[in-house]
Coordinates of C-alpha atoms and ligand atoms in Angstrom, one line a residue:
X133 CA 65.7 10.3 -13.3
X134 CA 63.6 11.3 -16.1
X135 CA 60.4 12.8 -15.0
X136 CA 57.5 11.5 -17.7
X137 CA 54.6 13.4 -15.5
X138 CA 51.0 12.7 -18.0
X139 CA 49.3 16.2 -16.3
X140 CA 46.3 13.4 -15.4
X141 CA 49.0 11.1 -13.3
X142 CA 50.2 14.5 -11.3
X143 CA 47.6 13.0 -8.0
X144 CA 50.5 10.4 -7.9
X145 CA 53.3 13.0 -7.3
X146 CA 51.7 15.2 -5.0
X147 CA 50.4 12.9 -2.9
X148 CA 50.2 12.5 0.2
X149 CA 50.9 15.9 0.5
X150 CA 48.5 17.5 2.6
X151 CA 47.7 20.2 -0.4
X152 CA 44.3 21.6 0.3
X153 CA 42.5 21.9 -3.6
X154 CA 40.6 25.3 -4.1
X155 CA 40.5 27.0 -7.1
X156 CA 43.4 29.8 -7.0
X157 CA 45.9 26.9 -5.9
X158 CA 44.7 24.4 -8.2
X159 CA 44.6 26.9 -11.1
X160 CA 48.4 27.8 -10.6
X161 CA 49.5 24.1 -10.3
X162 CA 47.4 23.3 -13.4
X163 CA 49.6 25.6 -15.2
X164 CA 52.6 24.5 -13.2
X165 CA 52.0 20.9 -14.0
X166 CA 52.4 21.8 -17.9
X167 CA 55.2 23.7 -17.4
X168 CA 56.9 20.9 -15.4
X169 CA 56.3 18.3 -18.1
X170 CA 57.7 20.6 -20.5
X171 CA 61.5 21.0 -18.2
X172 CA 61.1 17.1 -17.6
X173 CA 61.6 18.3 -13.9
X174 CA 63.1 16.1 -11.6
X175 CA 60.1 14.7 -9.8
X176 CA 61.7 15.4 -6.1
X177 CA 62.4 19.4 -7.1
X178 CA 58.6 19.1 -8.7
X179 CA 57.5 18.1 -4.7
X180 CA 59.8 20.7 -3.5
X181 CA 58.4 23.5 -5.6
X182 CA 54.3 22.8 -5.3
X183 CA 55.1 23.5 -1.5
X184 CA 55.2 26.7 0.4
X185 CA 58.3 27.3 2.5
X186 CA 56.6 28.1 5.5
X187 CA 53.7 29.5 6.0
X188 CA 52.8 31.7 9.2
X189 CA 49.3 32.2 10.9
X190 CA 48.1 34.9 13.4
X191 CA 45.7 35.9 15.6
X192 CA 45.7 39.8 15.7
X193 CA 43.9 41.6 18.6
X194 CA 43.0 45.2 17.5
X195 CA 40.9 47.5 20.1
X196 CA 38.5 49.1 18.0
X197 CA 37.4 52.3 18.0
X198 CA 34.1 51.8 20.0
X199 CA 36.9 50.1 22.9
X200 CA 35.7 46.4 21.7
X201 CA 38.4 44.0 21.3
X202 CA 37.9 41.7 17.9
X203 CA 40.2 39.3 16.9
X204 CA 41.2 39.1 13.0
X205 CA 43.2 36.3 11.6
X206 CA 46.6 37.0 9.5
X207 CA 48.9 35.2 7.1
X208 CA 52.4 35.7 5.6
X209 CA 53.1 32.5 3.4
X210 CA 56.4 32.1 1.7
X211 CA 56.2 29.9 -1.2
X212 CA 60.4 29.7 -2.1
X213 CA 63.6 31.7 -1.1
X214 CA 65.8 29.8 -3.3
X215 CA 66.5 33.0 -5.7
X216 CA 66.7 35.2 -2.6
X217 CA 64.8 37.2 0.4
X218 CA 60.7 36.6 0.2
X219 CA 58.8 39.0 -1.7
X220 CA 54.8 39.8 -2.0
X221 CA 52.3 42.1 -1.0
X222 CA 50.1 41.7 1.8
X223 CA 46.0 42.2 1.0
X224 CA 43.6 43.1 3.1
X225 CA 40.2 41.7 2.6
X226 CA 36.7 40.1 4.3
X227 CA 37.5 37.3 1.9
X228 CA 40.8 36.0 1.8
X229 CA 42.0 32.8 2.8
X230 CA 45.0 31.4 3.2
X231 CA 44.9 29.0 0.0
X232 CA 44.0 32.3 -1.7
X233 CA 47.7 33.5 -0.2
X234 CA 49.3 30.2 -1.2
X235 CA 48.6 30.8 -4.5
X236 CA 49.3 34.4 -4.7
X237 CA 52.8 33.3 -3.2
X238 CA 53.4 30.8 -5.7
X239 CA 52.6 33.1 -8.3
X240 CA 55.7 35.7 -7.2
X241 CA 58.2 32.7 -7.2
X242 CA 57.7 32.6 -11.1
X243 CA 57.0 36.0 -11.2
X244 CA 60.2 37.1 -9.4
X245 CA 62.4 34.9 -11.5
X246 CA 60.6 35.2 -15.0
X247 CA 61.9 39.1 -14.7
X248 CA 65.3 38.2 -12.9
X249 CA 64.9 40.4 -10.3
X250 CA 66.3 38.0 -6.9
X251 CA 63.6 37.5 -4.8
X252 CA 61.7 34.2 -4.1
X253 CA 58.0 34.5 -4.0
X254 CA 55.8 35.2 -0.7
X255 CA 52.4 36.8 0.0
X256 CA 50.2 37.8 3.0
X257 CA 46.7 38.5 3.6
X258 CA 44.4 39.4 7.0
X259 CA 41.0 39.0 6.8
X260 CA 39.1 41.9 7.4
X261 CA 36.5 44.7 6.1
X262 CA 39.0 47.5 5.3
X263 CA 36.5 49.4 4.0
X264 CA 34.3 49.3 7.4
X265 CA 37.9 50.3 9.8
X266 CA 38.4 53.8 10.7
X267 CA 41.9 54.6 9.5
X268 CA 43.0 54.0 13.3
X269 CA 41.4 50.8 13.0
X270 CA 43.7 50.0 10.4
X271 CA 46.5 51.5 11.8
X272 CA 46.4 48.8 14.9
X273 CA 45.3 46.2 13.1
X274 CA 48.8 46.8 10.4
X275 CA 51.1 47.4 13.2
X276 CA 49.9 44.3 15.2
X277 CA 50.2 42.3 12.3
X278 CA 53.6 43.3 11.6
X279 CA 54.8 43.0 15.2
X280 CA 53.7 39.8 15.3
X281 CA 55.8 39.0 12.2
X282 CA 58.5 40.3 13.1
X283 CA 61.3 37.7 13.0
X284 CA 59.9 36.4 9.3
X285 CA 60.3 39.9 7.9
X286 CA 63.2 41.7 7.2
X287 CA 65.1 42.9 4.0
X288 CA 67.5 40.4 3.6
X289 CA 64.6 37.6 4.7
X290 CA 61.1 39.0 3.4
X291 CA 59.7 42.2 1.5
X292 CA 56.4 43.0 1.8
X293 CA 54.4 45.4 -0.3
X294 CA 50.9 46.6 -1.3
X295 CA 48.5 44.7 -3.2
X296 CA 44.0 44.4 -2.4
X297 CA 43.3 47.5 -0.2
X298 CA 46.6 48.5 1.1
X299 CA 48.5 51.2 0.1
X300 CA 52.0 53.0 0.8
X301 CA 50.6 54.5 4.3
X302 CA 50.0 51.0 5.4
X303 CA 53.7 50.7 4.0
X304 CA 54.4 53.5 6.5
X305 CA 53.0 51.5 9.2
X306 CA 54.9 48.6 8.6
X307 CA 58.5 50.3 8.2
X308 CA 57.6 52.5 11.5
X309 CA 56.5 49.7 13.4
X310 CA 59.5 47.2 12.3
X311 CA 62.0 49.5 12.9
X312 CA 60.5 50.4 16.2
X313 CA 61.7 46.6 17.5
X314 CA 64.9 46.5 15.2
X315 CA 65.9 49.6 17.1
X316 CA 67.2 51.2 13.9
X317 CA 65.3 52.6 11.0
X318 CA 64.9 49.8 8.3
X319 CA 63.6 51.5 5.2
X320 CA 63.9 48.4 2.4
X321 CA 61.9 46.0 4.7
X322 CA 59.1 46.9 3.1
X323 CA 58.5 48.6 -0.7
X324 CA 55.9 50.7 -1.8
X325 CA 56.0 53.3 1.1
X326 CA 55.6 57.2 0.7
X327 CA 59.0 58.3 -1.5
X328 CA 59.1 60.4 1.3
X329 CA 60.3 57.5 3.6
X330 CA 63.0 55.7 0.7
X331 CA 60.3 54.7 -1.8
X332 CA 61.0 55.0 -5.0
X333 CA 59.2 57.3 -7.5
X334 CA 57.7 55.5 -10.4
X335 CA 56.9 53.0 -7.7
X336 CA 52.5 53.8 -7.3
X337 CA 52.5 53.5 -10.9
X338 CA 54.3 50.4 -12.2
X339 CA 52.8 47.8 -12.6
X340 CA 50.0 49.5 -14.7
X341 CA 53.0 51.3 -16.9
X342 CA 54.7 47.2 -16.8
X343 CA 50.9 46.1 -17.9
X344 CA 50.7 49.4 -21.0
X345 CA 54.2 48.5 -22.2
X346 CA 53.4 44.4 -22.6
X347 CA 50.6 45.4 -24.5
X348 CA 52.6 47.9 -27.1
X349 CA 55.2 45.1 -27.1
X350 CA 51.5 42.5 -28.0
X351 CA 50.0 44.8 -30.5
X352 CA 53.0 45.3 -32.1
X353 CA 53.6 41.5 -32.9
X354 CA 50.3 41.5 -34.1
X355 CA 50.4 44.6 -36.3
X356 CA 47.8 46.9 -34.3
X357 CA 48.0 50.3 -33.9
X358 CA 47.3 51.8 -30.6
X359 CA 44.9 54.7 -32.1
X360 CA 43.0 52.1 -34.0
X361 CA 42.2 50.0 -30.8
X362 CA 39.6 49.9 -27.7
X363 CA 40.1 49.0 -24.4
X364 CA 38.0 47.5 -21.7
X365 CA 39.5 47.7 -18.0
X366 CA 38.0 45.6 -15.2
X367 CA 38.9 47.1 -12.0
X368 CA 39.9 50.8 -11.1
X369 CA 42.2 50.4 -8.6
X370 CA 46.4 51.4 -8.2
X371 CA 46.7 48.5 -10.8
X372 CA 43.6 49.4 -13.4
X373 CA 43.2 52.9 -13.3
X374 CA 46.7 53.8 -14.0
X375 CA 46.8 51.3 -17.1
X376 CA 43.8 53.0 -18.6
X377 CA 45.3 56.8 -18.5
X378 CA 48.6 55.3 -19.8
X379 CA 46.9 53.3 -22.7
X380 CA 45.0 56.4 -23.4
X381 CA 48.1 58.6 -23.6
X382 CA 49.5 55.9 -26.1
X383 CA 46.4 56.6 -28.4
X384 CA 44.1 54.2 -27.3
X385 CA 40.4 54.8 -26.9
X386 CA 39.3 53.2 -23.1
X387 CA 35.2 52.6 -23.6
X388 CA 34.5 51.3 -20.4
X389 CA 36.1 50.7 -16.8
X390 CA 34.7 49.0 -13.7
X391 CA 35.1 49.0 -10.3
X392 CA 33.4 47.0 -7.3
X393 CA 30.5 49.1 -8.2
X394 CA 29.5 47.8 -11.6
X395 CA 30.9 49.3 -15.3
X396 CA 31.0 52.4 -17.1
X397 CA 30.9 52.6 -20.8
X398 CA 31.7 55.2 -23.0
X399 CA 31.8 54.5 -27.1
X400 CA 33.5 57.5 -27.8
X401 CA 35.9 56.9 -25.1
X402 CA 36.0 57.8 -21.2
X403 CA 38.4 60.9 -19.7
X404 CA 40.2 58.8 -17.1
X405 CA 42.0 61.4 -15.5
X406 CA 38.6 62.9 -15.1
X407 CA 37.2 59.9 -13.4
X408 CA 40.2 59.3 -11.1
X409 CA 39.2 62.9 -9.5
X410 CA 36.0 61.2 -9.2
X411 CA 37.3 58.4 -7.3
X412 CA 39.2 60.7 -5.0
X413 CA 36.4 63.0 -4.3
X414 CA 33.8 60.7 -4.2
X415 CA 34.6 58.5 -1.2
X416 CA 37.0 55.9 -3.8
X417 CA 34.6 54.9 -6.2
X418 CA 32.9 55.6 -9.6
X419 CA 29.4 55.3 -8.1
X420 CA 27.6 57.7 -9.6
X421 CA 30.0 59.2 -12.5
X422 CA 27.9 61.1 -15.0
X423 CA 29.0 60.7 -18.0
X424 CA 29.4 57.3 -18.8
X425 CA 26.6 54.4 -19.2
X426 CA 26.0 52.2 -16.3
X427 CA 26.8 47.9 -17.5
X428 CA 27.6 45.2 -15.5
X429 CA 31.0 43.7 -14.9
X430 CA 30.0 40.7 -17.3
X431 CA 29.5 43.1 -20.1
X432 CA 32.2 44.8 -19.3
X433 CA 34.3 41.7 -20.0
X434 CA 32.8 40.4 -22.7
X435 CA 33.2 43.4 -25.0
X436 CA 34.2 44.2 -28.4
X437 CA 36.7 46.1 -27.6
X438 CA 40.2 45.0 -29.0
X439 CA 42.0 44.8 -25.3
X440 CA 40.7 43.3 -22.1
X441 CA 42.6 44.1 -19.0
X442 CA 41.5 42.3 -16.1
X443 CA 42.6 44.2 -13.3
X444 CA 40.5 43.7 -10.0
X445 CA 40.8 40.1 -8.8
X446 CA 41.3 36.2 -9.5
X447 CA 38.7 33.6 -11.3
X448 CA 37.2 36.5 -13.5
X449 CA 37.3 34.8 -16.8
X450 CA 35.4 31.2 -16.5
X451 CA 35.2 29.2 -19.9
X452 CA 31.7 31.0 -21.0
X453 CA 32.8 34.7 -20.7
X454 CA 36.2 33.3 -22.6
X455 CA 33.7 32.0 -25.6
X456 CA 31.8 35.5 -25.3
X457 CA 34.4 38.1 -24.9
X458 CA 35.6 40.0 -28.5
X459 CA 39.2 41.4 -27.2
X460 CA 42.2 39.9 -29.2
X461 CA 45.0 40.5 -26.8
X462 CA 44.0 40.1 -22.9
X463 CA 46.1 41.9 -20.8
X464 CA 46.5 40.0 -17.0
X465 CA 46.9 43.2 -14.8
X466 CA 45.3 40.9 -12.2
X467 CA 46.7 38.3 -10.3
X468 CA 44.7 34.5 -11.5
X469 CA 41.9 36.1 -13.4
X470 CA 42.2 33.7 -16.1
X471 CA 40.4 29.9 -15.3
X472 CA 42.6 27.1 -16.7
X473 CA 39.5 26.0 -18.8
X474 CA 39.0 29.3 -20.1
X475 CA 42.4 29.5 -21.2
X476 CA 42.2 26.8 -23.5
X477 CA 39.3 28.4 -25.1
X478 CA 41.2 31.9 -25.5
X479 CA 43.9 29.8 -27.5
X480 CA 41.6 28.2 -29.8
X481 CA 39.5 31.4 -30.7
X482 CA 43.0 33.1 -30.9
X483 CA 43.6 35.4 -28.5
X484 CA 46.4 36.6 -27.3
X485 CA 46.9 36.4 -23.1
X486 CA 49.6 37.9 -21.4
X487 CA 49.5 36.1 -18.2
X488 CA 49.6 37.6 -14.8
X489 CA 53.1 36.2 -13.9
X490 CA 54.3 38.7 -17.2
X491 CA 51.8 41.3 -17.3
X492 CA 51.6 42.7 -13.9
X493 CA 55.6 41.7 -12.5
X494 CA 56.2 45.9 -13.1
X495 CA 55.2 46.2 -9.8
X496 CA 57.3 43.6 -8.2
X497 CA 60.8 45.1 -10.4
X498 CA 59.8 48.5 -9.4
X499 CA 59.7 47.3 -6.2
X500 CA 63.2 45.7 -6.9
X501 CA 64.9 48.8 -7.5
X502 CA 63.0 50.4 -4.3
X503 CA 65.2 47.9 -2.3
X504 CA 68.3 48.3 -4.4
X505 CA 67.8 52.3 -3.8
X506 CA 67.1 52.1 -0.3
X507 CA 69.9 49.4 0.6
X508 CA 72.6 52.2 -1.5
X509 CA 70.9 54.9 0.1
X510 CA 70.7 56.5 -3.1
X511 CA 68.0 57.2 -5.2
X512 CA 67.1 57.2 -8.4
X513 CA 65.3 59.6 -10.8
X514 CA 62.0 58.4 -12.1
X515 CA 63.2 58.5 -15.9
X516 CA 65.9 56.4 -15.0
X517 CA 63.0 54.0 -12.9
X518 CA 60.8 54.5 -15.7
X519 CA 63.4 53.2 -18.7
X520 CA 65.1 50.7 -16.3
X521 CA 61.3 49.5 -16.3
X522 CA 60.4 49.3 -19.8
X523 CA 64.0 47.7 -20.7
X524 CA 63.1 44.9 -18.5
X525 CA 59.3 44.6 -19.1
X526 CA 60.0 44.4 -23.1
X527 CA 63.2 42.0 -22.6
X528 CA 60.5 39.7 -20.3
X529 CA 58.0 39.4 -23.3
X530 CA 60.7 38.8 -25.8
X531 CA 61.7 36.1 -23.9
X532 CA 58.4 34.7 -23.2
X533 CA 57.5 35.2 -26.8
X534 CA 60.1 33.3 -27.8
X535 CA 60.1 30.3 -25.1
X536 CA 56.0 30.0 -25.8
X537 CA 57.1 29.6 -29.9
X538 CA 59.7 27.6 -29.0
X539 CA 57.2 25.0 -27.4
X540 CA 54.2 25.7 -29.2
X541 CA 52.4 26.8 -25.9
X542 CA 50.6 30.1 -24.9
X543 CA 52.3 32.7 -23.5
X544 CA 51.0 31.9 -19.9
X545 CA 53.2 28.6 -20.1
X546 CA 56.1 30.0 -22.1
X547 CA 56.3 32.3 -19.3
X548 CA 55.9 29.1 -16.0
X549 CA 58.4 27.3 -17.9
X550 CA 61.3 30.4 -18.1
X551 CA 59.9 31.2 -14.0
X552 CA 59.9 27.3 -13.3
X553 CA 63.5 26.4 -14.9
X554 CA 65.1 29.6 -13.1
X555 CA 64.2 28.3 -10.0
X556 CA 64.9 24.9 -10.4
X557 CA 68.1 25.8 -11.5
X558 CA 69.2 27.6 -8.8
X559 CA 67.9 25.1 -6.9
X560 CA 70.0 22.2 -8.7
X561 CA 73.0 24.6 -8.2
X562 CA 72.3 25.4 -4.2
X563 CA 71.4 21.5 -3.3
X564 CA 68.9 20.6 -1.0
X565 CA 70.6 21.1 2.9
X566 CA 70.5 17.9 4.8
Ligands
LIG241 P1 43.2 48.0 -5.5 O1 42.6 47.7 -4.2 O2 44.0 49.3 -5.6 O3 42.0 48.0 -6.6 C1 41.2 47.0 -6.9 C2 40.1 47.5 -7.8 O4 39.2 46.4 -8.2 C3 39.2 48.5 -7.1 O5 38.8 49.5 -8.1 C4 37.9 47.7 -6.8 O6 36.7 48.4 -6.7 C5 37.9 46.7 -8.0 N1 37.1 45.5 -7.7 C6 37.1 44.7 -6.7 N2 36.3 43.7 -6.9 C7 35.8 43.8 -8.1 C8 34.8 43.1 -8.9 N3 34.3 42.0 -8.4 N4 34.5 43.6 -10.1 C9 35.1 44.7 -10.6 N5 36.0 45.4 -9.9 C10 36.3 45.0 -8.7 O7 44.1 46.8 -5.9 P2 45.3 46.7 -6.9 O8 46.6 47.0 -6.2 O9 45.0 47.6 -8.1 O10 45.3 45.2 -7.3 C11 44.4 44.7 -8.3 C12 44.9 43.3 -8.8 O11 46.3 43.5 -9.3 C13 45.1 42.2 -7.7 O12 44.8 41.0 -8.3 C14 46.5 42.3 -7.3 O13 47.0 41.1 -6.7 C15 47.2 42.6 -8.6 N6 48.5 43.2 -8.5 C16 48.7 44.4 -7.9 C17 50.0 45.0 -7.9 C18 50.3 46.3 -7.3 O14 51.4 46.8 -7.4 N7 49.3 47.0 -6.7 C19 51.1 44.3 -8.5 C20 50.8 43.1 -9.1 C21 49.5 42.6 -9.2

């Protein structure tokens, strides 16, 4: 049956399922509902795909440190495994919720295929204040989690990783504690963990290397020279912080980088090795870093400088920073940091945006060959990691390049339709089990 979906009639397909409407969600069907009028996708697989899986919900008990028991609440949502086992990090924050985790599940079913790595898309989150946990606060609280997730985890069923406050000892955690109830040590259950327990090196910084090599593949297309061009990095996390040294080492000049406490700005161009000592001796942030000018995230964003890399969190860019900003190529290290009306405004002023689902999937193919290496039990030097990386990241623009001409579309919906048709395929191919 043909499938002639007008993106204002989409109510009519979705309906009546029971598909709550915040932002992150609606923001990734928005996009999704293009991209589906574009494949002329068969209205059934259209319901199929808008839904997650399954999507799991916990109540963790952690014993705190003062001997109090407090109760936080935990979700693992898997959006597809049509491609293959579940993959997506797991975040840790006061303010997730589990739409939040829907769309951030979503998001790695496109991702996942739009690389070709075979993974379908998943993503978990527990809401808590990571920041106000004791380390053996943390420790509980992972281990509980994972325990009580144990039979939708596992490395041929679901991967999890880092993402928002968790990092490759939390990794540790969640291999120890698996493994602990599989009664044998299960190293590619999870990715992202110490290389001393089968990660894989290259692993802490890929997805800002995936996130510095789209954007030599971008200014290349548009005849830019690295030396000749700022950049502006929102967030200084795993994901930010290691794009701005390696856009630096490229020849790029980084004025200004932000972090939860506000934006530092530097004309001539900020030392980020420098300030990523900062942030380890200085209790994880930039507060206080001396030599560097003191601006607010908005300004921050709505720079001159030629690059924007959005690399802290979703719904960043709203339609008036998009009419303010002056970068020419936007670089999504960010999971949703683009608004659907803003993008619309980016395309008519002309700038470039290399959406999330692109920009940041280093991580996830990194993550890929963590598995791979783990499951062969051999491992791989980080050269190899490193041009196995870049192969992939540049074929994925191409591509996207190409599909987004092909259509005359941005980027971001070049890139949902390749993600999108992969799936479906597969999908078309596999049949749906009665
Ligand atoms: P992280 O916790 O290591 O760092 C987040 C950074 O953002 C921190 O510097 C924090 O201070 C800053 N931040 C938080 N709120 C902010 C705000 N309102 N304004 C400015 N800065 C703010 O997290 P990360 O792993 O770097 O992830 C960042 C983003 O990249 C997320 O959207 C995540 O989903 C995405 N991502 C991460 C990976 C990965 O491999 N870690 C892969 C793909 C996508």
């Amino acid at each position: 049956m043909p499938f002639n979906l007008d993106v204002h009639d989409r109510a009519v397909y979705r309906e009546p399922a029971p598909i709550a409407r915040d932002d992150p969600f609606e923001s990734m069907m928005e996009r999704f509902d293009v991209a589906a009028k574009i494949l002329e996708l068969n209205p059934g697989f259209y319901e199929y795909l808008c839904r997650p899986a399954r999507m799991h919900i916990t109540s963790i008990p952690v014993e705190m440190d003062s001997g109090r028991v407090k109760v936080f609440e935990g979700y693992r949502v898997i959006h597809n495994n049509v491609l293959g086992p579940s993959k997506g990090g797991i975040r840790f924050a006061p303010d997730v919720t589990l739409n939040e985790v829907k769309a951030l599940a979503a998001w790695m079913t496109w991702k996942c295929a739009l690389v070709n790595v075979p993974f379908g898309g998943a993503k978990g989150g527990v809401v808590c204040p990571p920041s106000e946990m004791s380390a053996d606060e943390l420790e509980r609280l992972t281990r509980r989690y994972t325990a009580d997730l144990f039979d939708v985890f596992g490395p041929d069923k679901d991967i999890p990783a880092p993402d928002m406050n968790t990092n490759e000892q939390i990794m540790a955690w969640i291999l120890d504690t698996y493994s602990m109830h599989a009664r044998q040590t299960e190293n590619a259950v999870v990715t992202g963990k110490p290389v001393g327990l089968g990660g894989s090196l290259g692993r802490r910084e890929a997805t800002g290397r995936g996130v510095m090599t789209v954007t030599m593949a971008a200014m290349e297309r548009l005849g830019l020279a690295p030396g000749d061009c700022t950049v502006a990095v929102q967030g200084f996390g795993n994901v930010g912080s290691i794009a701005a040294e390696l856009l630096a080492d490229q020849g790029c000049t980084v004025v200004a980088v932000s972090d939860i406490t506000g934006g530092y700005y530097n004309g001539k161009g900020l030392d980020i090795k420098k300030m990523q000592t900062y942030v380890q001796e200085n209790g994880g942030t930039l507060e206080g870093y001396p030599d560097a000018e003191q601006i607010t995230n908005e300004e921050l964003l709505t720079l001159d400088a030629d690059v924007l890399v959005p690399a802290a969190k979703e719904d960043q860019i709203d339609e008036e920073i998009a009419e303010d900003t002056g970068a020419r190529i936007i670089v999504e290290g960010a999971n949703g940091p683009t608004l659907p009306e803003a993008d619309t405004v980016l395309r008519d002023k002309g700038v470039l945006v290399i959406p999330d689902i692109l920009a940041n999937a280093g991580g996830v193919t990194v993550s890929y060959f963590e598995w791979v290496q783990d499951r062969q039990g051999y491992f791989w030097t980080e050269e190899r990691v490193n041009q196995r990386l870049d192969r992939m990241m540049q074929d994925a623009f191409a591509k996207v390049y190409e599909t987004a001409e092909k259509h005359d579309v941005s980027l971001r919906i070049g890139a949902y339709v390749m993600g999108v048709r992969k799936v479906a395929e597969a999908l078309r191919l596999r049949g749906i089990y009665a």
